[in-house]
PDB file of C-alpha atoms and ligand atoms in Angstrom:
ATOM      1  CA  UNK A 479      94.826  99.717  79.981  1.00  0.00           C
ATOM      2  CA  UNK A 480      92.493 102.654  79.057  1.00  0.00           C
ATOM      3  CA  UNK A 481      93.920 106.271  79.371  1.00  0.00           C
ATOM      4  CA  UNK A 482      91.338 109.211  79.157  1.00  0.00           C
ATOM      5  CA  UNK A 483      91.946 112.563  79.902  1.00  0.00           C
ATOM      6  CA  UNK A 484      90.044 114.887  82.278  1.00  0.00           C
ATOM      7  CA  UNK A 485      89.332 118.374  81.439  1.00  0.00           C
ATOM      8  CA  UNK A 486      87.874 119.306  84.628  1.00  0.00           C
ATOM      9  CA  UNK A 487      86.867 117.881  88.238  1.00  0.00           C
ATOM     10  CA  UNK A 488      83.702 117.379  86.800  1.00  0.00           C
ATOM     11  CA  UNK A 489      84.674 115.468  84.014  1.00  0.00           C
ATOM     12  CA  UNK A 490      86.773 113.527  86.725  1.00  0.00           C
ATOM     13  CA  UNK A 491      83.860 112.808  88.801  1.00  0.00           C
ATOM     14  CA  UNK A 492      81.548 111.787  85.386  1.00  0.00           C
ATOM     15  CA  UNK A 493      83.963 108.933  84.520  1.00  0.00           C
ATOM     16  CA  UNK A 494      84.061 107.553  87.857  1.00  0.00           C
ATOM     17  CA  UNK A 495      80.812 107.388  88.115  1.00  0.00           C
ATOM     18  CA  UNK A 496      80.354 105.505  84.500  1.00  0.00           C
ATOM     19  CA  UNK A 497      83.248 103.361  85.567  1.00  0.00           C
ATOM     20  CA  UNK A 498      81.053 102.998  89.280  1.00  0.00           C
ATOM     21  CA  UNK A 499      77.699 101.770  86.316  1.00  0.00           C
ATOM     22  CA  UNK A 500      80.064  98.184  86.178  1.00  0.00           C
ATOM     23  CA  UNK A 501      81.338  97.078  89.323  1.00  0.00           C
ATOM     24  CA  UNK A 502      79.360  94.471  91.110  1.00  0.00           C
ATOM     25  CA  UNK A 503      80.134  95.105  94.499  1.00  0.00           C
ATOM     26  CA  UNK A 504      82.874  93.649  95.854  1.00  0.00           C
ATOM     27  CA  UNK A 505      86.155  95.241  93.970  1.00  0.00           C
ATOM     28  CA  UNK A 506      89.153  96.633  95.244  1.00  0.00           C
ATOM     29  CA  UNK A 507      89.623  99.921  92.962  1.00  0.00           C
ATOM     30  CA  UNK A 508      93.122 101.213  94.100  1.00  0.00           C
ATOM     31  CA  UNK A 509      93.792 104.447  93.719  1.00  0.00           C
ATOM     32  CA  UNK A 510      97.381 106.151  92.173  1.00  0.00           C
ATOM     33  CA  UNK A 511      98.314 109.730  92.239  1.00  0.00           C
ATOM     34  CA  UNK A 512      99.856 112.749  93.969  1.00  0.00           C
ATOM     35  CA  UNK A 513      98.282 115.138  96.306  1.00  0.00           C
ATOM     36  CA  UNK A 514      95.777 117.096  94.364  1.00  0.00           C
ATOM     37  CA  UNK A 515      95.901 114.695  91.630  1.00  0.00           C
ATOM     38  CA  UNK A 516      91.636 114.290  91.887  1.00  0.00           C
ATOM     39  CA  UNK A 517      91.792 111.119  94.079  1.00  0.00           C
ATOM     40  CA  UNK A 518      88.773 112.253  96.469  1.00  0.00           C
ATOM     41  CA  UNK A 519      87.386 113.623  93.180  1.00  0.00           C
ATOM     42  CA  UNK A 520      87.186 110.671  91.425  1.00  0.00           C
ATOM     43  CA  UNK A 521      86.274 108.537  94.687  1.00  0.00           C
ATOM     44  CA  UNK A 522      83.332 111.413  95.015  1.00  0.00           C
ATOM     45  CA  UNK A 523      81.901 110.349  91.153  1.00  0.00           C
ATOM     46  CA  UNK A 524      82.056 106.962  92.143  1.00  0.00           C
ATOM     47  CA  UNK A 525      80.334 107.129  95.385  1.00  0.00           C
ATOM     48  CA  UNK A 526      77.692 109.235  93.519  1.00  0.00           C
ATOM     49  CA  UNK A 527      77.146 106.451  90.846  1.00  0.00           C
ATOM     50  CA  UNK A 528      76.410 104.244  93.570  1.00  0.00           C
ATOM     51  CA  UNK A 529      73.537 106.622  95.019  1.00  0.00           C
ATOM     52  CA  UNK A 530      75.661 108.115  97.620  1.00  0.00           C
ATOM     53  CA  UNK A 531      75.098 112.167  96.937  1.00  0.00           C
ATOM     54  CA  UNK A 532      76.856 113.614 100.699  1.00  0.00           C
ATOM     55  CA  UNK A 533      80.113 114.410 101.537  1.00  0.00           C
ATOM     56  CA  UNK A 534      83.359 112.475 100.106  1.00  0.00           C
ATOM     57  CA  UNK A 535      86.350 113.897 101.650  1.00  0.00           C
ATOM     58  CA  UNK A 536      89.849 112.012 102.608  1.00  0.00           C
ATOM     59  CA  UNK A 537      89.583 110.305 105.532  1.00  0.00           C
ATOM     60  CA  UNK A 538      93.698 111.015 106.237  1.00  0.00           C
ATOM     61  CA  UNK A 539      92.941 111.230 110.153  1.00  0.00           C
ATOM     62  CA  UNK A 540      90.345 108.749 109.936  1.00  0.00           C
ATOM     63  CA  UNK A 541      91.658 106.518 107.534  1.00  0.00           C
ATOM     64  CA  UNK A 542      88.702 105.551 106.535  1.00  0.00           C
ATOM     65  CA  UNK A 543      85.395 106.953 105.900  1.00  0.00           C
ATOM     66  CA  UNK A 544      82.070 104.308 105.078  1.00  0.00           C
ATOM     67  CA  UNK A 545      79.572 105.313 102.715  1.00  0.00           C
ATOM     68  CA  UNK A 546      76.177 103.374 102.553  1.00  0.00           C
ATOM     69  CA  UNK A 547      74.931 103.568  98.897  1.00  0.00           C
ATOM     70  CA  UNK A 548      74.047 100.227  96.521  1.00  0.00           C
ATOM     71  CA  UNK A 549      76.510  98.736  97.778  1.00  0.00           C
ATOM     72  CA  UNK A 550      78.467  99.433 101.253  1.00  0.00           C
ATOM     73  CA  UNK A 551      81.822 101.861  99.877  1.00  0.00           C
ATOM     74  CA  UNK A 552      84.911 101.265 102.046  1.00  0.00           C
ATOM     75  CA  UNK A 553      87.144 104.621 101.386  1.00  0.00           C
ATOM     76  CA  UNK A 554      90.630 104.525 102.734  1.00  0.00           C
ATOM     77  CA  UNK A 555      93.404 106.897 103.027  1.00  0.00           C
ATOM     78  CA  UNK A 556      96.756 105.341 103.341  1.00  0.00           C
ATOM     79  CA  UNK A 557      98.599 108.094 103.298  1.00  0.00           C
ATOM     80  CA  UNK A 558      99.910 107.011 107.169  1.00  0.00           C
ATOM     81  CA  UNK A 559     100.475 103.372 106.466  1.00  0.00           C
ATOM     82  CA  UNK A 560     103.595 102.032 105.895  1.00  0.00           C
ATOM     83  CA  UNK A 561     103.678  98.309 106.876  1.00  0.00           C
ATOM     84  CA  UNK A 562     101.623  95.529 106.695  1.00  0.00           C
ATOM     85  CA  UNK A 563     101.154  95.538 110.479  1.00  0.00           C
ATOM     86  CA  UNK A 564      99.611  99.031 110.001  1.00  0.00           C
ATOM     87  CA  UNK A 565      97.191  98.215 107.109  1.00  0.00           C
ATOM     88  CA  UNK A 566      96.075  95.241 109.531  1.00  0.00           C
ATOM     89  CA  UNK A 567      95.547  97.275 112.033  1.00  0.00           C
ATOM     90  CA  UNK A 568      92.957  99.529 109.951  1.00  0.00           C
ATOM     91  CA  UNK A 569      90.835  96.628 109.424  1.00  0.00           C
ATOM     92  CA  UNK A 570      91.546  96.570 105.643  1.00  0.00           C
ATOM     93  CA  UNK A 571      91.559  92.898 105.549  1.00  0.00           C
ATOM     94  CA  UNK A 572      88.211  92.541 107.134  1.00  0.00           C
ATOM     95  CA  UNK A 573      86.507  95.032 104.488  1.00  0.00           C
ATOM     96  CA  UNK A 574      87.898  93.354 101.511  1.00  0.00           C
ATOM     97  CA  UNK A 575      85.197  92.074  99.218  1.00  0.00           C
ATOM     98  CA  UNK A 576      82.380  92.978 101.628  1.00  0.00           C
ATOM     99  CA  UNK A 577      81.322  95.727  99.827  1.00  0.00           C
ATOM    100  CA  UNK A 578      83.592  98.267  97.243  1.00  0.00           C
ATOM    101  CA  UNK A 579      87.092  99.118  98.869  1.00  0.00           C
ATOM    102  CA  UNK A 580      88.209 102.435  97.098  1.00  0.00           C
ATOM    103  CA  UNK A 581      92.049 103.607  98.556  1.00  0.00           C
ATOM    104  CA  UNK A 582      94.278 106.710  98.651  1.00  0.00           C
ATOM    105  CA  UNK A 583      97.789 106.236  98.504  1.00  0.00           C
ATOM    106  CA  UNK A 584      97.786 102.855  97.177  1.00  0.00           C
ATOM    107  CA  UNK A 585     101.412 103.221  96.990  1.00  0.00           C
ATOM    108  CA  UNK A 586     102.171 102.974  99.945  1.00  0.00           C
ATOM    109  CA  UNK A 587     100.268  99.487 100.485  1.00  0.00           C
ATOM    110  CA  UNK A 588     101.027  98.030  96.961  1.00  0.00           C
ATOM    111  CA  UNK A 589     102.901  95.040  97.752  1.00  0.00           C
ATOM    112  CA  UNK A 590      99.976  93.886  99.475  1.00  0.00           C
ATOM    113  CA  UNK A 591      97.333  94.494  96.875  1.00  0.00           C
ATOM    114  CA  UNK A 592      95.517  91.753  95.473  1.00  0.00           C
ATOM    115  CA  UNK A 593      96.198  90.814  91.651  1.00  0.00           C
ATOM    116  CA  UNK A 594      93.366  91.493  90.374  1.00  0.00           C
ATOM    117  CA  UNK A 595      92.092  94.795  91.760  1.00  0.00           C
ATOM    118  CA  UNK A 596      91.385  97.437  89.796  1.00  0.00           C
ATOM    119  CA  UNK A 597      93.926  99.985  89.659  1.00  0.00           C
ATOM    120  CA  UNK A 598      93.419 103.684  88.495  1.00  0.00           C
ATOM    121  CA  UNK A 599      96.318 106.289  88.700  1.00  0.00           C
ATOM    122  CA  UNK A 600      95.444 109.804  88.166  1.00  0.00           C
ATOM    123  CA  UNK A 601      98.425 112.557  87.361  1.00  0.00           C
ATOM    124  CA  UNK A 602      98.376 116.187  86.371  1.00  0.00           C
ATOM    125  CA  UNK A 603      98.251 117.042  82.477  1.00  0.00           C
ATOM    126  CA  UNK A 604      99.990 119.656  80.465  1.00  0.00           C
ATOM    127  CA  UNK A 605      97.310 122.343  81.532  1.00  0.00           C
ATOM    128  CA  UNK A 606      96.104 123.336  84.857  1.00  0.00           C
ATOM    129  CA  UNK A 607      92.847 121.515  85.033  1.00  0.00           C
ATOM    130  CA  UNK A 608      93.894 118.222  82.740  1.00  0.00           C
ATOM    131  CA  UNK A 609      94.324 114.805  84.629  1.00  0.00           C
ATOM    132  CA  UNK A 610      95.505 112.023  82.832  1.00  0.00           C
ATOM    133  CA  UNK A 611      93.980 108.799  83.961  1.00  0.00           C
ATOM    134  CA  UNK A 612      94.984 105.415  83.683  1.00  0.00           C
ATOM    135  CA  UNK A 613      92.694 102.236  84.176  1.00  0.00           C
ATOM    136  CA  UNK A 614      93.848  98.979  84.486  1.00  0.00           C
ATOM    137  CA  UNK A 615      91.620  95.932  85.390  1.00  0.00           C
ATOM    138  CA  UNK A 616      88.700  96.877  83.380  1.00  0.00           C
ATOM    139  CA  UNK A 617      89.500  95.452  79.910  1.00  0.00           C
ATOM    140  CA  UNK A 618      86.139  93.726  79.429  1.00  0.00           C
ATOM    141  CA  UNK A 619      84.610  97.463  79.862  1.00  0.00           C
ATOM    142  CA  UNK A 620      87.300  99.856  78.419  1.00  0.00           C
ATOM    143  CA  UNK A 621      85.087 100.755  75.505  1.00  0.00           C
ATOM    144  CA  UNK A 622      82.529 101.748  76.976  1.00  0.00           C
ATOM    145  CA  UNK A 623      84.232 104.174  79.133  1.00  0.00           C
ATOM    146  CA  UNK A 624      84.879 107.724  78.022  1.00  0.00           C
TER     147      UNK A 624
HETATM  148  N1  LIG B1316      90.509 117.331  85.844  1.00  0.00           N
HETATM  149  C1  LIG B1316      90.472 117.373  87.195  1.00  0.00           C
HETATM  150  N2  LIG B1316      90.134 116.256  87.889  1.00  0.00           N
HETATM  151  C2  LIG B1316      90.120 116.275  89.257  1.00  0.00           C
HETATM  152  N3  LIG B1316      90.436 117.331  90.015  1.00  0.00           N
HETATM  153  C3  LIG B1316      90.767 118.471  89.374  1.00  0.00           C
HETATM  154  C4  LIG B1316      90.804 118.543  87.944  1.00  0.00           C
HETATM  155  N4  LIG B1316      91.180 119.791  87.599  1.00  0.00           N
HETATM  156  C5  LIG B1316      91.363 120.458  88.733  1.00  0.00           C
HETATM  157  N5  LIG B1316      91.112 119.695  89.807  1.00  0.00           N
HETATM  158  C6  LIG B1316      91.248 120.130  91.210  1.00  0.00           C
HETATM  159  O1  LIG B1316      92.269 119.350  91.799  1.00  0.00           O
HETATM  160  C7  LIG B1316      91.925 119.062  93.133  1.00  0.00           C
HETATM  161  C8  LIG B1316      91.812 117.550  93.321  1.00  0.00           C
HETATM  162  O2  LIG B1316      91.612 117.318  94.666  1.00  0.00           O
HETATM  163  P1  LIG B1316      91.372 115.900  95.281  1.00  0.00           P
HETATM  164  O3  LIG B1316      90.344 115.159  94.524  1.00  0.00           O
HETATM  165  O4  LIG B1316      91.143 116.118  96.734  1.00  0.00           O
HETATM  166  O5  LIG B1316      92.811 115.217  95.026  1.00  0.00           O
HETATM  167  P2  LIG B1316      93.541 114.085  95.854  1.00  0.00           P
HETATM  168  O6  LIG B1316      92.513 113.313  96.617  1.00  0.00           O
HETATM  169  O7  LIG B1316      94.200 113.262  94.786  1.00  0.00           O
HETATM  170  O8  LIG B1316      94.546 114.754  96.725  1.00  0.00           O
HETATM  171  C9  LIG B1316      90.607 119.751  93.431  1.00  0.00           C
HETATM  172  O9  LIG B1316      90.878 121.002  94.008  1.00  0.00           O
HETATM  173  C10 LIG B1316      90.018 119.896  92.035  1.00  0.00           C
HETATM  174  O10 LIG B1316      89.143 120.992  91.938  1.00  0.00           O
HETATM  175 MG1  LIG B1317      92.330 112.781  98.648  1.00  0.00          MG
END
């Protein structure tokens, strides 16, 4: 696990989009954190890593939003689902590892993650505009990411 912390959403954005410099296109980056907690932020760094410089926003109503950049970003909210019979119904299982899957809410669809997806969970620091962020599933990387 690698822990860094964020000073700013900026600073949120720049490490996604380092951590965006070594994926190879088909991960599952699941994403951990309360509302506000720089989710969409993070998800926005990434996307831009990948060459994708428009609009990132939650897709809550949506649940999820496509993004065509290097590779083909799958960006899911699921901040509604709460069974497996939902997350089916989304179409999550015919995404998976046909291009980068990046989800909201991961809680709430943990059980059926897969093992080795990477998992980032992003909380609020001691000061208004600090994030503490976790990464886990990126050991062969971790020091190269700051
Ligand atoms: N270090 C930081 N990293 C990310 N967002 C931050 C940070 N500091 C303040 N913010 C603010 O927190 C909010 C994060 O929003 P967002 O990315 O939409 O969160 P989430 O998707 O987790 O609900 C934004 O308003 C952003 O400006
Ligand atoms: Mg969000």
């Amino acid at each position: 696990m690698k822990k860094i912390i964020s000073k700013s959403v900026i600073e949120t954005e720049n490490i996604a989009e380092k951590i965006s410099s070594f994926l190879k296109g088909d991960e599952v980056i699941a994403l951990f954190g309360d509302l506000g907690a720089g989710k969409t932020a993070f998800t926005r760094g990434l996307a831009r890593g990948l060459g994708f410089c428009d609009g990132v926003s939650s897709p809550t109503f949506a649940i999820i939003n496509e993004y065509n950049a290097r590779y083909s970003i799958y960006h899911f909210d699921m901040y509604r689902i709460k069974s497996e019979d939902d997350l089916y119904s989304t179409g999550y299982y015919d995404y998976l590892h046909n291009g980068i899957v990046v989800i909201e809410w991961s809680e709430n669809i943990e059980e059926y993650l897969e093992k080795d997806c990477i998992k980032i969970s992003l909380s609020y620091g001691k000061k208004e505009n600090e994030r503490e962020i976790k990464i886990y599933g990126m050991e062969e990387y971790e020091d190269f990411i700051s």
